[in-house]
Tab-separated table of C-alpha atoms (C1' of nucleotides) in Angstrom:
chain	number	residue	atom	x	y	z
A	1	MET	CA	-16.593	-22.935	1.941
A	2	ILE	CA	-18.279	-19.815	3.228
A	3	LYS	CA	-19.654	-16.885	1.316
A	4	ILE	CA	-19.607	-13.205	2.132
A	5	GLU	CA	-21.831	-10.460	0.759
A	6	LYS	CA	-19.624	-8.597	-1.638
A	7	ASN	CA	-21.011	-5.166	-1.214
A	8	ASP	CA	-18.944	-3.036	-3.603
A	9	ILE	CA	-15.485	-4.595	-3.299
A	10	ASN	CA	-13.340	-5.044	-6.371
A	11	LEU	CA	-11.399	-8.115	-5.319
A	12	ARG	CA	-8.892	-8.027	-8.143
A	13	ASN	CA	-7.890	-4.420	-7.661
A	14	THR	CA	-7.721	-4.728	-3.891
A	15	ILE	CA	-5.477	-7.782	-4.014
A	16	THR	CA	-3.277	-6.922	-6.981
A	17	CYS	CA	-2.752	-3.183	-6.603
A	18	GLY	CA	0.475	-3.554	-4.640
A	19	GLN	CA	-0.675	-3.432	-1.028
A	20	ILE	CA	0.226	-7.062	-0.476
A	21	PHE	CA	3.011	-9.089	-2.017
A	22	ARG	CA	2.097	-12.720	-1.399
A	23	TYR	CA	-0.763	-13.757	-3.631
A	24	THR	CA	-1.327	-15.795	-6.760
A	25	ILE	CA	-4.086	-15.646	-9.345
A	26	ASN	CA	-5.340	-18.640	-11.314
A	27	ASN	CA	-8.414	-18.293	-13.494
A	28	GLU	CA	-10.093	-15.719	-11.263
A	29	LEU	CA	-9.120	-17.711	-8.181
A	30	TYR	CA	-7.039	-15.670	-5.749
A	31	THR	CA	-4.801	-17.389	-3.238
A	32	ILE	CA	-3.428	-15.352	-0.352
A	33	ILE	CA	-1.425	-16.183	2.733
A	34	LEU	CA	-3.321	-14.643	5.626
A	35	ASP	CA	-1.312	-14.813	8.864
A	36	ASP	CA	-1.643	-18.468	9.926
A	37	ARG	CA	-3.493	-19.927	6.945
A	38	VAL	CA	-3.857	-20.228	3.196
A	39	VAL	CA	-7.023	-18.659	1.812
A	40	GLU	CA	-8.593	-19.054	-1.612
A	41	LEU	CA	-11.065	-16.463	-2.834
A	42	HIS	CA	-13.271	-16.106	-5.846
A	43	GLU	CA	-16.212	-13.874	-6.583
A	44	ASP	CA	-19.394	-13.553	-8.581
A	45	ASP	CA	-21.643	-10.532	-8.819
A	46	ARG	CA	-22.928	-10.891	-5.313
A	47	TYR	CA	-20.606	-12.925	-3.131
A	48	ILE	CA	-17.015	-13.641	-2.289
A	49	TYR	CA	-16.488	-17.381	-1.807
A	50	VAL	CA	-13.811	-18.317	0.700
A	51	THR	CA	-12.077	-21.628	1.323
A	52	SER	CA	-9.111	-22.218	3.584
A	53	ASN	CA	-7.071	-24.943	5.214
A	54	ASN	CA	-8.387	-23.451	8.449
A	55	GLU	CA	-11.881	-22.038	8.249
A	56	SER	CA	-12.377	-21.181	11.906
A	57	ASN	CA	-13.377	-17.514	12.260
A	58	ILE	CA	-12.624	-17.153	8.582
A	59	LYS	CA	-15.505	-14.803	7.879
A	60	GLU	CA	-14.475	-12.348	10.591
A	61	LYS	CA	-10.871	-12.603	9.457
A	62	ILE	CA	-11.682	-11.841	5.838
A	63	MET	CA	-14.083	-9.026	6.748
A	64	GLU	CA	-11.313	-7.456	8.791
A	65	TYR	CA	-8.569	-8.150	6.259
A	66	LEU	CA	-10.471	-6.736	3.301
A	67	ASP	CA	-11.870	-3.877	5.392
A	68	LEU	CA	-15.433	-4.896	4.571
A	69	ASN	CA	-16.831	-3.432	7.791
A	70	ARG	CA	-16.071	0.093	6.664
A	71	ASN	CA	-18.640	2.039	4.654
A	72	TYR	CA	-16.567	3.240	1.718
A	73	GLU	CA	-19.633	4.470	-0.097
A	74	LEU	CA	-20.265	6.980	2.650
A	75	ILE	CA	-16.619	8.067	2.756
A	76	ASN	CA	-16.540	8.485	-1.021
A	77	LYS	CA	-19.688	10.567	-0.879
A	78	GLU	CA	-18.112	12.791	1.772
A	79	LEU	CA	-14.954	13.144	-0.307
A	80	ILE	CA	-16.882	14.142	-3.408
A	81	GLU	CA	-18.683	16.769	-1.371
A	82	ILE	CA	-15.319	18.159	-0.267
A	83	ASP	CA	-13.912	18.053	-3.792
A	84	PRO	CA	-16.225	17.288	-6.730
A	85	SER	CA	-13.213	16.820	-8.991
A	86	LEU	CA	-12.542	13.534	-7.172
A	87	LYS	CA	-15.598	12.001	-8.778
A	88	GLU	CA	-13.744	10.541	-11.747
A	89	VAL	CA	-10.836	9.198	-9.678
A	90	ILE	CA	-13.165	7.571	-7.165
A	91	LYS	CA	-15.200	6.007	-9.940
A	92	CYS	CA	-11.997	4.610	-11.394
A	93	SER	CA	-11.010	3.132	-7.986
A	94	ARG	CA	-14.474	1.883	-7.132
A	95	GLY	CA	-14.347	-1.200	-4.943
A	96	PHE	CA	-10.797	-0.669	-3.810
A	97	LYS	CA	-10.280	-1.428	-0.088
A	98	ILE	CA	-7.380	-0.772	2.242
A	99	ILE	CA	-5.948	-4.119	3.331
A	100	ASN	CA	-5.458	-4.811	7.032
A	101	GLN	CA	-2.327	-6.912	7.299
A	102	TYR	CA	-0.342	-8.257	10.263
A	103	PRO	CA	2.103	-5.513	11.329
A	104	PHE	CA	5.324	-7.570	11.518
A	105	GLU	CA	4.914	-8.905	7.992
A	106	THR	CA	3.967	-5.433	6.765
A	107	MET	CA	6.999	-3.826	8.397
A	108	ILE	CA	9.459	-6.331	6.906
A	109	SER	CA	7.764	-6.292	3.493
A	110	TYR	CA	7.804	-2.520	3.228
A	111	ILE	CA	11.407	-2.154	4.394
A	112	ILE	CA	12.151	-4.467	1.466
A	113	SER	CA	10.018	-2.320	-0.830
A	114	ALA	CA	12.306	0.716	-0.643
A	115	ASN	CA	13.533	1.598	-4.136
A	116	ASN	CA	12.624	-1.873	-5.280
A	117	SER	CA	10.391	-3.351	-7.943
A	118	VAL	CA	7.220	-5.248	-7.070
A	119	ARG	CA	8.598	-8.366	-8.724
A	120	ASN	CA	11.734	-8.235	-6.601
A	121	ILE	CA	9.812	-7.521	-3.417
A	122	GLN	CA	7.590	-10.541	-4.052
A	123	LYS	CA	10.609	-12.700	-4.734
A	124	SER	CA	12.439	-11.693	-1.556
A	125	VAL	CA	9.380	-12.028	0.689
A	126	ASN	CA	8.669	-15.479	-0.753
A	127	LEU	CA	12.290	-16.602	-0.296
A	128	ILE	CA	12.192	-15.521	3.361
A	129	SER	CA	8.908	-17.354	3.893
A	130	GLU	CA	10.102	-20.542	2.173
A	131	LYS	CA	13.196	-20.601	4.352
A	132	TYR	CA	11.703	-19.624	7.717
A	133	GLY	CA	7.918	-19.805	7.509
A	134	LYS	CA	5.704	-22.739	8.456
A	135	LYS	CA	4.936	-25.109	5.599
A	136	ILE	CA	1.269	-25.670	4.691
A	137	GLU	CA	-0.010	-28.292	2.268
A	138	TYR	CA	-3.348	-27.360	0.789
A	139	ASN	CA	-5.203	-28.525	-2.335
A	140	ASN	CA	-2.119	-30.332	-3.645
A	141	ASN	CA	0.000	-27.218	-3.350
A	142	THR	CA	2.697	-26.233	-0.917
A	143	TYR	CA	2.600	-22.836	0.769
A	144	TYR	CA	4.732	-21.139	3.368
A	145	LEU	CA	3.443	-18.739	5.994
A	146	PHE	CA	5.321	-15.523	6.607
A	147	PRO	CA	7.673	-16.298	9.517
A	148	THR	CA	6.974	-15.109	13.036
A	149	ILE	CA	9.551	-12.946	14.785
A	150	ASN	CA	10.787	-15.996	16.715
A	151	GLU	CA	11.295	-17.990	13.524
A	152	LEU	CA	13.287	-15.113	12.051
A	153	LYS	CA	15.255	-14.132	15.147
A	154	GLU	CA	18.416	-16.126	14.376
A	155	VAL	CA	18.740	-15.016	10.746
A	156	THR	CA	22.191	-13.860	9.633
A	157	ILE	CA	23.241	-11.109	7.227
A	158	GLU	CA	24.592	-13.745	4.828
A	159	GLU	CA	21.237	-15.501	4.680
A	160	LEU	CA	19.440	-12.216	4.187
A	161	ASN	CA	21.779	-11.477	1.278
A	162	SER	CA	20.766	-14.805	-0.248
A	163	PHE	CA	17.178	-13.511	-0.283
A	164	LYS	CA	18.310	-10.818	-2.756
A	165	LEU	CA	17.639	-7.989	-0.348
A	166	GLY	CA	20.722	-6.077	-1.442
A	167	PHE	CA	21.482	-3.033	0.704
A	168	ARG	CA	18.274	-3.686	2.676
A	169	SER	CA	19.775	-6.796	4.344
A	170	LYS	CA	21.371	-4.758	7.111
A	171	TYR	CA	18.107	-2.895	7.759
A	172	ILE	CA	16.131	-6.127	8.096
A	173	TYR	CA	18.853	-7.630	10.276
A	174	GLU	CA	18.798	-4.669	12.646
A	175	PHE	CA	15.012	-4.493	12.689
A	176	VAL	CA	14.557	-8.191	13.437
A	177	ASN	CA	17.002	-7.884	16.326
A	178	LEU	CA	15.198	-4.879	17.801
A	179	PHE	CA	11.632	-6.061	17.160
A	180	THR	CA	9.380	-7.375	19.927
A	181	GLU	CA	5.662	-8.163	19.911
A	182	GLU	CA	5.141	-5.197	22.249
A	183	LEU	CA	6.268	-2.874	19.472
A	184	ILE	CA	3.092	-3.701	17.561
A	185	GLU	CA	0.817	-2.566	20.372
A	186	TYR	CA	3.048	0.369	21.264
A	187	VAL	CA	2.653	1.766	17.747
A	188	ARG	CA	-1.102	1.156	17.855
A	189	LEU	CA	-1.448	3.420	20.881
A	190	LEU	CA	0.349	6.354	19.259
A	191	ASN	CA	-1.388	8.926	17.128
A	192	THR	CA	-0.490	8.659	13.458
A	193	GLU	CA	2.093	11.432	13.446
A	194	ASP	CA	3.950	10.097	16.492
A	195	ALA	CA	3.754	6.535	15.198
A	196	ILE	CA	5.401	7.562	11.937
A	197	LYS	CA	8.107	9.479	13.800
A	198	TYR	CA	8.733	6.432	15.965
A	199	LEU	CA	8.839	3.958	13.068
A	200	MET	CA	11.308	6.234	11.271
A	201	THR	CA	13.817	5.788	14.082
A	202	TYR	CA	14.474	2.342	12.609
A	203	LYS	CA	17.011	2.169	9.784
A	204	GLY	CA	15.404	1.480	6.454
A	205	ILE	CA	12.071	3.002	7.445
A	206	GLY	CA	11.598	6.446	5.928
A	207	LEU	CA	8.447	8.512	5.525
A	208	LYS	CA	7.034	6.445	2.667
A	209	VAL	CA	7.601	3.063	4.293
A	210	ALA	CA	6.321	4.267	7.686
A	211	SER	CA	3.201	5.611	5.973
A	212	CYS	CA	2.568	2.304	4.210
A	213	ILE	CA	2.896	0.460	7.511
A	214	MET	CA	0.397	2.790	9.181
A	215	LEU	CA	-2.039	2.472	6.276
A	216	PHE	CA	-1.857	-1.246	5.517
A	217	ALA	CA	-1.271	-2.626	9.025
A	218	TYR	CA	-2.978	-0.080	11.264
A	219	LYS	CA	-5.742	1.214	9.006
A	220	ARG	CA	-4.718	4.838	9.519
A	221	LEU	CA	-6.443	6.449	6.568
A	222	ASP	CA	-4.818	9.808	7.257
A	223	VAL	CA	-1.281	8.951	6.110
A	224	PHE	CA	0.374	9.789	2.799
A	225	PRO	CA	2.438	7.057	1.157
A	226	ILE	CA	3.822	9.297	-1.535
A	227	ASP	CA	5.733	7.274	-4.086
A	228	THR	CA	6.805	7.899	-7.650
A	229	TRP	CA	3.340	7.096	-9.031
A	230	VAL	CA	1.602	9.538	-6.735
A	231	LYS	CA	4.272	12.138	-7.490
A	232	LYS	CA	3.643	11.733	-11.207
A	233	TYR	CA	-0.078	12.079	-10.653
A	234	MET	CA	0.311	15.191	-8.497
A	235	ILE	CA	2.630	16.849	-11.004
A	236	ASP	CA	0.244	16.123	-13.881
A	237	ASN	CA	-2.952	17.153	-12.114
A	238	TYR	CA	-2.026	19.681	-9.434
A	239	ASN	CA	1.400	20.877	-10.511
A	240	LEU	CA	2.785	19.838	-7.126
A	241	SER	CA	6.159	18.111	-7.230
A	242	ASN	CA	7.684	17.991	-3.778
A	243	VAL	CA	6.495	15.737	-0.990
A	244	LYS	CA	5.965	18.542	1.503
A	245	ASP	CA	3.607	20.429	-0.807
A	246	ILE	CA	1.681	17.272	-1.692
A	247	GLU	CA	1.336	16.390	1.973
A	248	LYS	CA	0.186	19.890	2.906
A	249	TYR	CA	-2.358	19.992	0.102
A	250	THR	CA	-3.868	16.544	0.701
A	251	LYS	CA	-3.878	16.912	4.472
A	252	GLU	CA	-5.650	20.251	4.407
A	253	LYS	CA	-8.104	19.184	1.767
A	254	TYR	CA	-8.962	15.578	2.637
A	255	GLY	CA	-8.047	15.400	6.342
A	256	LYS	CA	-8.659	12.038	7.940
A	257	TYR	CA	-9.104	10.335	4.582
A	258	SER	CA	-6.069	11.784	2.829
A	259	GLY	CA	-4.344	8.388	2.733
A	260	LEU	CA	-7.302	6.848	0.999
A	261	VAL	CA	-7.410	9.666	-1.538
A	262	ILE	CA	-3.689	9.183	-2.186
A	263	GLN	CA	-4.419	5.507	-2.877
A	264	TYR	CA	-7.139	6.531	-5.309
A	265	PHE	CA	-4.648	8.800	-7.076
A	266	PHE	CA	-2.130	5.962	-7.090
A	267	ASN	CA	-4.650	3.533	-8.570
A	268	SER	CA	-5.782	5.954	-11.190
A	269	LYS	CA	-2.239	6.739	-12.319
A	270	ARG	CA	-1.117	3.134	-12.278
A	271	ASN	CA	-4.230	1.740	-13.953
A	272	LYS	CA	-3.939	4.192	-16.802
A	273	GLN	CA	-0.244	3.431	-17.182
A	274	ASN	CA	-0.642	-0.348	-17.308
B	1	DC	C1'	25.696	-0.529	-21.913
B	2	DG	C1'	22.662	3.000	-19.018
B	3	DC	C1'	18.566	3.693	-16.676
B	4	DC	C1'	15.032	2.881	-13.465
B	5	DA	C1'	11.858	0.411	-10.170
B	6	DG	C1'	5.918	2.271	-5.335
B	7	DG	C1'	13.147	5.419	-1.052
B	8	DT	C1'	16.520	5.925	2.416
B	9	DG	C1'	20.763	7.222	4.890
B	10	DC	C1'	24.513	9.877	4.761
B	11	DG	C1'	27.685	13.652	4.374
B	12	DA	C1'	28.282	18.309	2.677
B	13	DA	C1'	26.776	22.903	2.419
C	1	DT	C1'	17.489	21.997	7.602
C	2	DT	C1'	17.919	21.060	3.032
C	3	DC	C1'	20.261	18.870	-0.933
C	4	DG	C1'	22.662	15.577	-3.842
C	5	DC	C1'	24.191	11.154	-4.305
C	6	DA	C1'	25.179	6.083	-3.805
C	7	DC	C1'	22.862	1.992	-3.332
C	8	DC	C1'	21.633	-4.248	-4.269
C	9	DT	C1'	19.148	-6.351	-7.804
C	10	DG	C1'	16.956	-7.500	-12.156
C	11	DG	C1'	14.798	-6.256	-16.442
C	12	DC	C1'	14.634	-3.647	-20.615
DNA sequence: CGCCAGGTGCGAA
DNA sequence: TTCGCACCTGGC
């Protein structure tokens, strides 16, 4: 077990707010599948306590994954200076961090997320992992890693249908057949706008999904994953209803942190709703 | 039943 | 370029 200074992170919100789909909660104990290992996390006022079936480099991995190296306090301060009306929203999202997830898993997961419910997304991603991912036994439980591209390469449309992907089966099938490891680094080298354009050349990846990939796998805080929740928020608070107007407004106002602000809006709308 | 869930691709104008 | 619509699935 290792412990990490918590700083201001809100572990629950960060894990459960819909950025990632493969986690479980048991009595304040969070279990996540992080790339090649199973990780258990719990927190007190000061520390996050981490155990894993593989604890090598675990601190660095968690710091990176939970974006703990970034000074959110400073960013939030900057944002409030730009727009004092953000104060309440930021307070409400205090401790929320942008997850940094492995790109292949993020790409597949978010193609699945299109017009889909969180419950269904979780189910499909877990079914894929149970069928193709590496099995890990840990603390008397069985877990499955998200499959690598090689483990998923031979998948058929019929099998994908059995994972309840519906009309997304053909998108995943095509994507898996076109995907190479080089794609990950290729996207990393592009600026955000070009990366989104490139990702959108794949079937099943539209503006929203491409934005989520750039935010949650490449830490590009200047993207706008505008979904129904954000739309609702923007209609209620800014009387903006179409994506283009929302994008223009947030981009001009919040610049390189517009994606983060969008997430704050998303949190605030969703938290109040639930 | 009908509607919708953290959208996207497609064809028609 | 923009616009409307169908779409797998599951839950209410």
